[in-house]
Coordinates of N, CA and C in Angstrom, one line a residue:
Chain A
E628 N 85.1 229.6 165.3 CA 84.0 228.8 164.9 C 83.0 228.8 166.1
V629 N 81.7 229.0 165.8 CA 80.7 229.0 166.9 C 80.5 227.6 167.3
Q630 N 80.4 227.3 168.6 CA 80.1 226.0 169.2 C 79.2 226.2 170.4
L631 N 78.2 225.3 170.4 CA 77.4 225.1 171.6 C 77.5 223.6 171.9
V632 N 78.0 223.3 173.1 CA 78.2 221.9 173.5 C 77.4 221.6 174.8
E633 N 76.4 220.7 174.6 CA 75.6 220.3 175.8 C 76.2 219.1 176.5
S634 N 76.0 219.0 177.7 CA 76.4 217.9 178.5 C 75.5 217.7 179.7
G635 N 75.6 216.5 180.3 CA 74.8 216.3 181.5 C 73.6 215.4 181.4
G636 N 73.3 215.0 180.1 CA 72.2 214.1 179.9 C 72.5 212.7 180.4
G637 N 71.5 211.8 180.4 CA 71.7 210.4 180.9 C 70.4 209.8 181.3
L638 N 70.6 208.7 182.0 CA 69.4 208.0 182.5 C 69.1 208.4 183.9
V639 N 67.9 208.7 184.2 CA 67.4 209.1 185.5 C 66.1 208.5 185.8
Q640 N 65.9 208.2 187.1 CA 64.6 207.5 187.5 C 63.5 208.6 187.6
P641 N 62.2 208.2 187.3 CA 61.1 209.1 187.5 C 61.2 209.8 188.9
G642 N 60.9 211.1 188.9 CA 61.0 211.8 190.2 C 62.4 212.4 190.5
G643 N 63.4 212.0 189.7 CA 64.8 212.4 189.9 C 65.1 213.8 189.3
S644 N 66.3 214.2 189.5 CA 66.8 215.5 189.0 C 68.0 215.3 188.1
L645 N 68.2 216.3 187.3 CA 69.4 216.3 186.4 C 69.7 217.8 186.0
K646 N 70.9 218.1 185.9 CA 71.3 219.5 185.5 C 72.0 219.4 184.1
L647 N 71.5 220.0 183.1 CA 72.2 220.1 181.8 C 73.0 221.4 181.8
S648 N 74.1 221.3 181.1 CA 75.0 222.4 180.8 C 75.2 222.6 179.3
C649 N 75.4 223.8 178.9 CA 75.7 224.1 177.5 C 76.8 225.1 177.5
A650 N 78.0 224.8 177.0 CA 79.1 225.6 176.9 C 79.2 226.3 175.6
A651 N 79.3 227.6 175.6 CA 79.4 228.3 174.3 C 80.8 228.8 174.0
S652 N 81.1 228.9 172.7 CA 82.3 229.5 172.3 C 82.2 230.1 170.9
G653 N 83.1 231.0 170.5 CA 83.1 231.5 169.2 C 82.2 232.7 168.9
F654 N 81.5 233.1 170.0 CA 80.6 234.3 169.9 C 80.6 235.0 171.2
T655 N 80.1 236.2 171.3 CA 80.0 237.0 172.5 C 78.8 236.5 173.3
F656 N 79.0 235.5 174.1 CA 77.9 234.8 174.8 C 77.1 235.8 175.6
S657 N 77.7 236.7 176.3 CA 77.0 237.6 177.2 C 76.0 238.6 176.5
S658 N 76.1 238.6 175.1 CA 75.2 239.5 174.3 C 74.0 238.8 173.8
Y659 N 74.0 237.5 174.0 CA 72.9 236.6 173.4 C 72.0 236.1 174.5
E660 N 70.7 236.2 174.1 CA 69.7 235.4 174.9 C 69.9 234.0 174.5
M661 N 69.4 233.1 175.3 CA 69.6 231.6 175.1 C 68.3 230.9 175.3
S662 N 68.1 229.8 174.7 CA 67.0 228.9 174.8 C 67.3 227.5 174.9
W663 N 66.4 226.7 175.5 CA 66.5 225.2 175.5 C 65.3 224.7 174.7
V664 N 65.5 223.8 173.8 CA 64.5 223.2 173.0 C 64.6 221.7 173.1
R665 N 63.5 220.9 173.2 CA 63.7 219.5 173.3 C 62.9 218.8 172.2
Q666 N 63.3 217.5 172.0 CA 62.6 216.7 170.9 C 62.5 215.3 171.4
A667 N 61.3 214.9 171.8 CA 61.1 213.5 172.2 C 61.4 212.5 171.0
P668 N 61.7 211.3 171.3 CA 62.1 210.4 170.2 C 61.0 210.3 169.1
G669 N 61.3 210.6 167.9 CA 60.4 210.6 166.8 C 59.3 211.6 166.8
K670 N 59.5 212.6 167.7 CA 58.5 213.7 167.8 C 59.0 215.0 167.4
D671 N 58.1 216.0 167.5 CA 58.4 217.4 167.1 C 59.2 218.2 168.1
L672 N 59.7 219.3 167.6 CA 60.5 220.2 168.5 C 59.5 220.9 169.5
E673 N 60.0 221.1 170.7 CA 59.2 221.8 171.7 C 60.2 222.8 172.4
W674 N 59.9 224.1 172.3 CA 60.6 225.1 173.0 C 60.2 225.0 174.5
I675 N 61.2 225.0 175.4 CA 60.9 224.9 176.8 C 61.4 226.0 177.7
S676 N 62.5 226.6 177.4 CA 63.0 227.7 178.3 C 63.8 228.7 177.5
F677 N 63.7 230.0 178.1 CA 64.4 231.1 177.5 C 65.0 232.0 178.6
I678 N 66.1 232.6 178.4 CA 66.7 233.5 179.3 C 67.3 234.7 178.6
T679 N 67.1 235.9 179.1 CA 67.7 237.0 178.5 C 69.2 237.0 178.7
N680 N 69.9 237.9 178.0 CA 71.4 237.9 178.1 C 72.0 238.2 179.5
S681 N 71.2 239.0 180.2 CA 71.7 239.3 181.6 C 71.2 238.3 182.6
G682 N 70.3 237.4 182.2 CA 69.7 236.5 183.1 C 68.6 237.1 183.9
G683 N 68.2 238.3 183.7 CA 67.2 239.0 184.4 C 65.8 238.5 184.2
S684 N 65.5 238.0 183.0 CA 64.2 237.5 182.7 C 64.3 236.1 182.1
K685 N 63.3 235.3 182.6 CA 63.3 233.9 182.2 C 61.8 233.5 181.8
Y686 N 61.7 232.6 180.9 CA 60.4 232.1 180.5 C 60.5 230.6 180.3
H687 N 59.4 229.9 180.8 CA 59.4 228.4 180.6 C 58.0 228.0 180.0
A688 N 58.0 226.9 179.3 CA 56.8 226.3 178.8 C 56.0 225.8 180.0
D689 N 54.7 225.7 179.8 CA 53.8 225.2 180.9 C 54.2 223.8 181.2
S690 N 54.6 223.0 180.2 CA 54.9 221.6 180.5 C 56.1 221.4 181.5
V691 N 56.9 222.4 181.7 CA 58.0 222.3 182.6 C 58.0 223.3 183.7
K692 N 57.1 224.2 183.7 CA 57.1 225.3 184.7 C 56.9 224.7 186.1
G693 N 57.8 225.3 187.0 CA 57.8 224.8 188.3 C 58.6 223.6 188.6
R694 N 59.1 222.9 187.5 CA 60.0 221.8 187.6 C 61.4 222.1 187.0
F695 N 61.4 222.8 186.0 CA 62.7 223.1 185.3 C 63.1 224.6 185.5
T696 N 64.3 224.9 185.6 CA 64.8 226.3 185.8 C 66.0 226.5 184.9
I697 N 65.9 227.6 184.1 CA 67.1 227.9 183.2 C 67.9 229.0 184.0
S698 N 69.2 228.9 183.8 CA 70.1 229.9 184.4 C 71.3 230.0 183.5
R699 N 72.2 231.0 183.8 CA 73.4 231.2 183.0 C 74.5 231.8 183.9
D700 N 75.7 231.6 183.4 CA 76.9 232.2 184.0 C 77.7 232.8 182.9
N701 N 77.6 234.1 182.7 CA 78.3 234.7 181.6 C 79.8 234.7 181.7
A702 N 80.3 234.6 183.0 CA 81.7 234.5 183.2 C 82.3 233.1 182.7
K703 N 81.4 232.1 182.6 CA 81.8 230.8 182.2 C 81.2 230.5 180.8
N704 N 80.6 231.5 180.2 CA 80.0 231.3 178.8 C 79.1 230.0 178.8
S705 N 78.3 229.9 179.8 CA 77.5 228.7 179.9 C 76.0 229.0 180.3
V706 N 75.1 228.2 179.8 CA 73.7 228.2 180.2 C 73.4 226.8 180.7
Y707 N 72.4 226.8 181.7 CA 72.1 225.5 182.4 C 70.6 225.3 182.3
L708 N 70.2 224.1 182.5 CA 68.8 223.7 182.7 C 68.8 222.7 183.9
Q709 N 68.3 223.2 185.0 CA 68.0 222.3 186.2 C 66.7 221.7 186.0
M710 N 66.7 220.4 186.0 CA 65.4 219.6 185.8 C 65.1 218.8 187.0
N711 N 64.0 219.1 187.7 CA 63.5 218.3 188.9 C 62.2 217.6 188.6
S712 N 61.9 216.7 189.5 CA 60.6 216.0 189.3 C 60.4 215.4 187.9
L713 N 61.5 214.8 187.4 CA 61.4 214.3 186.0 C 60.4 213.2 185.9
R714 N 59.8 213.2 184.7 CA 58.7 212.2 184.3 C 59.1 211.5 183.1
A715 N 58.5 210.4 182.8 CA 58.8 209.7 181.6 C 58.6 210.5 180.3
D716 N 57.6 211.4 180.3 CA 57.4 212.2 179.1 C 58.4 213.4 178.9
D717 N 59.4 213.5 179.9 CA 60.5 214.4 179.7 C 61.6 213.8 178.9
T718 N 61.5 212.5 178.6 CA 62.5 211.8 177.8 C 62.6 212.5 176.4
A719 N 63.8 212.9 176.1 CA 64.0 213.7 174.8 C 65.5 214.0 174.6
V720 N 65.8 214.4 173.4 CA 67.1 215.1 173.2 C 66.9 216.6 173.5
Y721 N 67.7 217.1 174.3 CA 67.7 218.5 174.7 C 68.7 219.3 174.0
Y722 N 68.3 220.4 173.3 CA 69.2 221.2 172.6 C 69.3 222.6 173.2
C723 N 70.5 223.1 173.3 CA 70.5 224.6 173.7 C 70.7 225.3 172.4
A724 N 70.2 226.5 172.3 CA 70.3 227.3 171.1 C 70.4 228.8 171.5
S725 N 71.0 229.6 170.7 CA 71.0 231.0 171.0 C 69.6 231.5 170.9
G726 N 69.4 232.7 171.5 CA 68.0 233.2 171.7 C 67.1 233.3 170.5
H727 N 67.7 233.6 169.4 CA 67.0 233.7 168.1 C 67.3 232.5 167.2
F728 N 67.9 231.5 167.8 CA 68.1 230.2 167.1 C 69.1 230.3 166.0
E729 N 70.0 231.3 166.1 CA 71.1 231.3 165.1 C 72.0 230.1 165.2
Y730 N 72.3 229.7 166.4 CA 73.2 228.6 166.7 C 72.5 227.5 167.5
W731 N 72.9 226.3 167.2 CA 72.3 225.1 168.0 C 73.5 224.2 168.4
G732 N 73.3 223.6 169.5 CA 74.2 222.5 169.9 C 73.8 221.2 169.3
Q733 N 74.5 220.2 169.6 CA 74.3 218.8 169.0 C 73.2 218.1 169.8
G734 N 72.9 218.5 171.0 CA 71.9 217.9 171.8 C 72.5 216.9 172.8
T735 N 71.7 216.7 173.8 CA 72.1 215.7 174.8 C 70.8 214.9 175.2
L736 N 70.9 213.6 175.3 CA 69.8 212.7 175.5 C 69.5 212.6 177.0
V737 N 68.2 212.8 177.3 CA 67.8 212.6 178.7 C 66.7 211.5 178.6
T738 N 67.0 210.4 179.4 CA 66.0 209.3 179.4 C 65.5 209.1 180.8
V739 N 64.2 209.2 181.0 CA 63.6 209.1 182.3 C 62.9 207.7 182.4
S740 N 63.5 206.8 183.1 CA 62.9 205.5 183.2 C 63.4 204.8 184.4
S741 N 62.5 203.9 184.9 CA 62.9 203.1 186.1 C 63.6 201.8 185.6
Chain B
D92 N 47.7 229.1 174.3 CA 48.9 229.1 173.5 C 48.6 229.2 172.0
V93 N 49.6 229.8 171.3 CA 49.4 229.9 169.8 C 49.6 228.5 169.2
V94 N 48.6 228.1 168.5 CA 48.8 226.8 167.8 C 49.3 227.0 166.4
M95 N 50.3 226.3 166.0 CA 50.9 226.4 164.7 C 50.6 225.1 163.9
T96 N 49.9 225.3 162.8 CA 49.4 224.2 162.0 C 50.1 224.2 160.6
Q97 N 50.9 223.1 160.4 CA 51.6 223.0 159.1 C 50.8 222.1 158.1
S98 N 51.0 222.3 156.9 CA 50.5 221.4 155.8 C 51.3 221.6 154.6
P99 N 51.5 220.5 153.8 CA 51.2 219.1 154.3 C 52.1 218.6 155.3
L100 N 51.9 217.5 155.9 CA 52.8 216.9 156.9 C 53.9 216.1 156.2
S101 N 53.6 215.7 155.0 CA 54.6 215.0 154.2 C 54.5 215.4 152.8
L102 N 55.7 215.5 152.1 CA 55.8 216.0 150.8 C 56.8 215.3 150.0
A103 N 56.5 214.7 148.9 CA 57.5 214.0 148.0 C 57.6 214.9 146.7
V104 N 58.8 215.3 146.5 CA 59.1 216.2 145.4 C 60.2 215.6 144.4
T105 N 60.0 215.9 143.2 CA 60.9 215.5 142.1 C 62.1 216.5 142.2
L106 N 63.3 216.0 142.1 CA 64.5 216.8 142.1 C 64.4 217.9 141.0
G107 N 64.7 219.2 141.4 CA 64.6 220.3 140.5 C 63.3 221.0 140.4
Q108 N 62.3 220.3 141.1 CA 60.9 220.9 141.1 C 60.7 221.7 142.4
P109 N 59.7 222.7 142.3 CA 59.5 223.5 143.5 C 58.7 222.7 144.6
A110 N 58.8 223.3 145.8 CA 58.0 222.7 146.9 C 57.5 223.9 147.8
S111 N 56.4 223.7 148.4 CA 55.8 224.7 149.2 C 55.2 224.1 150.5
I112 N 55.5 224.7 151.6 CA 55.0 224.3 152.9 C 54.2 225.4 153.5
S113 N 53.0 225.1 154.0 CA 52.1 226.2 154.6 C 52.2 226.1 156.1
C114 N 52.1 227.2 156.8 CA 52.0 227.2 158.2 C 51.0 228.3 158.6
R115 N 50.0 227.9 159.5 CA 49.0 228.9 159.9 C 49.1 229.0 161.4
S116 N 48.9 230.2 161.9 CA 48.9 230.4 163.4 C 47.5 230.7 163.9
S117 N 47.2 230.4 165.1 CA 45.9 230.6 165.7 C 45.7 232.1 166.1
Q118 N 46.8 232.9 166.1 CA 46.8 234.3 166.5 C 47.7 235.0 165.5
S119 N 47.5 236.3 165.4 CA 48.4 237.1 164.6 C 49.8 237.1 165.2
L120 N 50.8 237.1 164.3 CA 52.2 237.0 164.8 C 52.9 238.4 164.6
V121 N 52.1 239.4 164.4 CA 52.6 240.7 164.3 C 53.1 241.2 165.6
Y122 N 54.4 241.5 165.8 CA 54.9 242.0 167.0 C 55.0 243.5 167.0
S123 N 55.5 244.0 168.1 CA 55.7 245.5 168.2 C 56.6 245.9 167.2
G124 N 56.4 247.1 166.5 CA 57.2 247.5 165.5 C 56.8 247.0 164.1
G125 N 55.8 246.1 164.1 CA 55.3 245.6 162.8 C 56.0 244.4 162.3
N126 N 57.1 243.9 163.1 CA 57.7 242.7 162.6 C 56.8 241.5 162.9
I127 N 57.0 240.5 162.0 CA 56.3 239.2 162.1 C 57.3 238.2 162.6
I128 N 57.1 237.7 163.8 CA 58.1 236.8 164.4 C 57.7 235.3 164.0
L129 N 58.1 234.9 162.9 CA 57.8 233.6 162.4 C 59.1 233.1 161.7
H130 N 59.5 231.9 162.2 CA 60.8 231.4 161.7 C 60.6 230.0 161.1
W131 N 61.5 229.6 160.2 CA 61.5 228.3 159.6 C 62.8 227.6 159.9
F132 N 62.7 226.3 160.2 CA 63.9 225.5 160.5 C 63.9 224.3 159.7
Q133 N 65.1 223.8 159.4 CA 65.3 222.6 158.7 C 66.0 221.6 159.6
Q134 N 65.6 220.4 159.6 CA 66.3 219.4 160.4 C 66.6 218.2 159.5
R135 N 67.8 218.1 159.1 CA 68.2 216.9 158.2 C 68.3 215.7 159.1
P136 N 68.1 214.5 158.5 CA 68.1 213.2 159.3 C 69.4 213.2 160.2
G137 N 69.2 212.9 161.5 CA 70.3 212.7 162.4 C 71.0 214.0 162.8
Q138 N 70.5 215.2 162.4 CA 71.2 216.4 162.7 C 70.3 217.3 163.6
S139 N 71.0 218.3 164.2 CA 70.3 219.4 164.9 C 69.5 220.2 164.0
P140 N 68.5 220.9 164.5 CA 67.8 221.9 163.6 C 68.7 223.0 163.2
R141 N 68.3 223.6 162.1 CA 69.1 224.8 161.6 C 68.1 225.8 161.2
R142 N 68.4 227.1 161.5 CA 67.5 228.2 161.2 C 67.6 228.5 159.7
L143 N 66.5 228.5 158.9 CA 66.5 228.8 157.5 C 66.1 230.3 157.3
I144 N 64.9 230.6 157.9 CA 64.3 231.9 157.7 C 63.9 232.4 159.0
F145 N 64.1 233.7 159.3 CA 63.7 234.4 160.5 C 62.9 235.6 160.2
N146 N 62.0 235.9 161.1 CA 61.2 237.1 161.0 C 60.5 237.1 159.6
L147 N 59.8 236.0 159.3 CA 59.0 235.8 158.1 C 59.8 235.6 156.8
S148 N 60.7 236.4 156.5 CA 61.3 236.4 155.2 C 62.8 236.6 155.0
Y149 N 63.5 236.7 156.2 CA 64.9 236.9 156.1 C 65.7 235.6 156.1
R150 N 66.5 235.4 155.1 CA 67.2 234.2 155.0 C 68.4 234.2 156.0
A151 N 68.6 233.1 156.7 CA 69.7 233.1 157.6 C 71.0 232.9 156.9
S152 N 72.1 233.3 157.5 CA 73.4 233.2 156.9 C 73.7 231.8 156.4
G153 N 74.2 231.8 155.1 CA 74.6 230.5 154.5 C 73.5 229.7 153.9
V154 N 72.2 230.2 154.0 CA 71.1 229.5 153.4 C 71.0 229.8 151.9
P155 N 70.8 228.8 151.1 CA 70.7 229.1 149.7 C 69.5 229.9 149.3
D156 N 69.6 230.7 148.2 CA 68.5 231.6 147.9 C 67.4 230.9 147.3
R157 N 67.4 229.5 147.1 CA 66.3 228.8 146.6 C 65.2 228.7 147.7
F158 N 65.6 229.0 149.0 CA 64.6 229.0 150.1 C 64.1 230.5 150.3
S159 N 62.8 230.6 150.4 CA 62.2 231.9 150.7 C 61.0 231.7 151.6
G160 N 60.7 232.8 152.4 CA 59.6 232.8 153.3 C 58.7 234.0 153.0
S161 N 57.4 233.8 153.1 CA 56.5 234.9 152.9 C 55.2 234.7 153.7
G162 N 54.3 235.6 153.7 CA 53.1 235.5 154.4 C 52.7 236.8 155.1
S163 N 51.6 236.7 155.9 CA 51.2 237.9 156.7 C 50.3 237.4 157.8
D164 N 50.3 238.1 158.9 CA 49.4 237.9 160.0 C 49.4 236.5 160.6
T165 N 48.6 235.6 159.9 CA 48.5 234.3 160.4 C 48.7 233.2 159.4
D166 N 49.1 233.5 158.2 CA 49.2 232.6 157.1 C 50.6 232.7 156.5
F167 N 51.4 231.6 156.5 CA 52.8 231.7 156.1 C 53.2 230.6 155.2
T168 N 54.2 230.8 154.3 CA 54.7 229.8 153.4 C 56.2 229.8 153.3
L169 N 56.7 228.6 153.3 CA 58.1 228.4 153.0 C 58.2 227.8 151.6
K170 N 59.0 228.4 150.7 CA 59.1 227.8 149.3 C 60.5 227.4 149.0
I171 N 60.6 226.3 148.4 CA 61.9 225.9 147.8 C 61.8 225.9 146.3
S172 N 62.5 226.8 145.7 CA 62.3 227.0 144.2 C 62.7 225.8 143.4
R173 N 63.7 225.1 143.8 CA 64.2 223.9 143.0 C 64.8 222.9 144.1
V174 N 64.1 221.9 144.4 CA 64.5 221.0 145.4 C 65.7 220.2 145.0
E175 N 66.7 220.1 146.0 CA 67.9 219.4 145.8 C 67.9 218.2 146.8
A176 N 68.8 217.2 146.5 CA 68.8 216.0 147.4 C 69.1 216.4 148.8
E177 N 69.9 217.4 149.1 CA 70.3 217.8 150.4 C 69.1 218.5 151.2
D178 N 68.0 218.7 150.5 CA 66.9 219.4 151.2 C 66.0 218.4 151.9
V179 N 66.3 217.1 151.8 CA 65.5 216.1 152.4 C 65.6 216.3 154.0
G180 N 64.4 216.2 154.6 CA 64.4 216.3 156.1 C 63.1 216.9 156.6
L181 N 63.1 217.3 157.8 CA 61.9 217.9 158.4 C 62.0 219.4 158.4
Y182 N 60.9 220.0 158.2 CA 60.8 221.5 158.2 C 59.8 221.9 159.2
Y183 N 60.1 222.9 160.1 CA 59.3 223.3 161.1 C 59.1 224.9 161.1
C184 N 57.9 225.3 161.2 CA 57.7 226.8 161.5 C 57.6 226.9 163.0
M185 N 57.9 228.2 163.5 CA 57.9 228.5 164.9 C 57.5 229.9 165.1
Q186 N 56.6 230.2 166.0 CA 56.3 231.6 166.3 C 57.0 232.1 167.6
G187 N 57.5 233.3 167.5 CA 58.2 233.9 168.7 C 57.5 235.2 169.1
A188 N 56.3 235.3 168.7 CA 55.6 236.6 169.0 C 54.9 236.5 170.4
H189 N 54.5 235.4 170.8 CA 53.7 235.2 172.0 C 54.3 234.1 172.9
W190 N 54.4 234.3 174.2 CA 54.8 233.3 175.1 C 53.6 232.3 175.4
P191 N 53.9 231.0 175.4 CA 55.1 230.3 175.1 C 55.4 230.2 173.6
W192 N 56.6 230.3 173.2 CA 56.9 230.1 171.8 C 56.5 228.7 171.4
T193 N 56.0 228.5 170.2 CA 55.4 227.2 169.8 C 55.9 226.9 168.3
F194 N 56.1 225.6 168.1 CA 56.5 225.0 166.8 C 55.3 224.4 166.1
G195 N 55.3 224.3 164.8 CA 54.4 223.5 164.1 C 54.8 222.0 164.2
Q196 N 53.9 221.2 163.6 CA 54.1 219.7 163.8 C 55.2 219.2 162.9
G197 N 55.7 220.0 162.0 CA 56.8 219.5 161.1 C 56.2 218.9 159.8
T198 N 57.0 219.2 158.7 CA 56.7 218.6 157.4 C 57.9 217.9 156.9
K199 N 57.6 216.6 156.6 CA 58.7 215.7 156.1 C 58.8 215.9 154.6
V200 N 60.0 216.3 154.1 CA 60.2 216.4 152.6 C 61.1 215.3 152.2
E201 N 60.6 214.6 151.2 CA 61.3 213.5 150.6 C 61.5 213.7 149.1
I202 N 62.4 212.9 148.5 CA 62.5 213.0 147.0 C 61.7 211.9 146.4
K203 N 61.0 212.3 145.4 CA 60.1 211.3 144.7 C 60.9 210.4 143.8

């Protein structure tokens, strides 16, 4: 069974940092590109980051560029999202998904508030 | 950035009747090789999104054949041939032809 399980969300103060993890199982992780997508409460989906299967190429949305960094560890079947300089408008459920969105995790909530 | 515009934003449909959602892109989504990189997602209440249609018209694994995607260049349509109760939720189009990838605003489908 394919699973993507996100972790690392929580409450953080503005300006703070958080690192999200996404553990994959049930498919050949190293063959798949991966993405992060977020959804603010009651709002639409927003694609934010993408990484190729080797990790050699990465893309980020302008809204997070310079603050968020996607990475992966194929030996651990995991993809990460390092989030720095967090702002209130980063509050959202963060989903990891396979590169072409075949598989999605259940999401992890990040709340940025003082 | 490519702007994806969906219409309508809300749709109430009688069970068993068809439904149609439009999505328009501000730029052509024709990618190298002639593929159109336009996807449709369903998000049921309280659930993660699920891919329904990829590359314009290919149904994802496990998706009922009452869902179909069509269109060309900048104008796309998701059709549900006969709406069922389990189809209630939000539907999003998304383009993957240009960075950054962008989603439409979402269309809420309800049962009348």
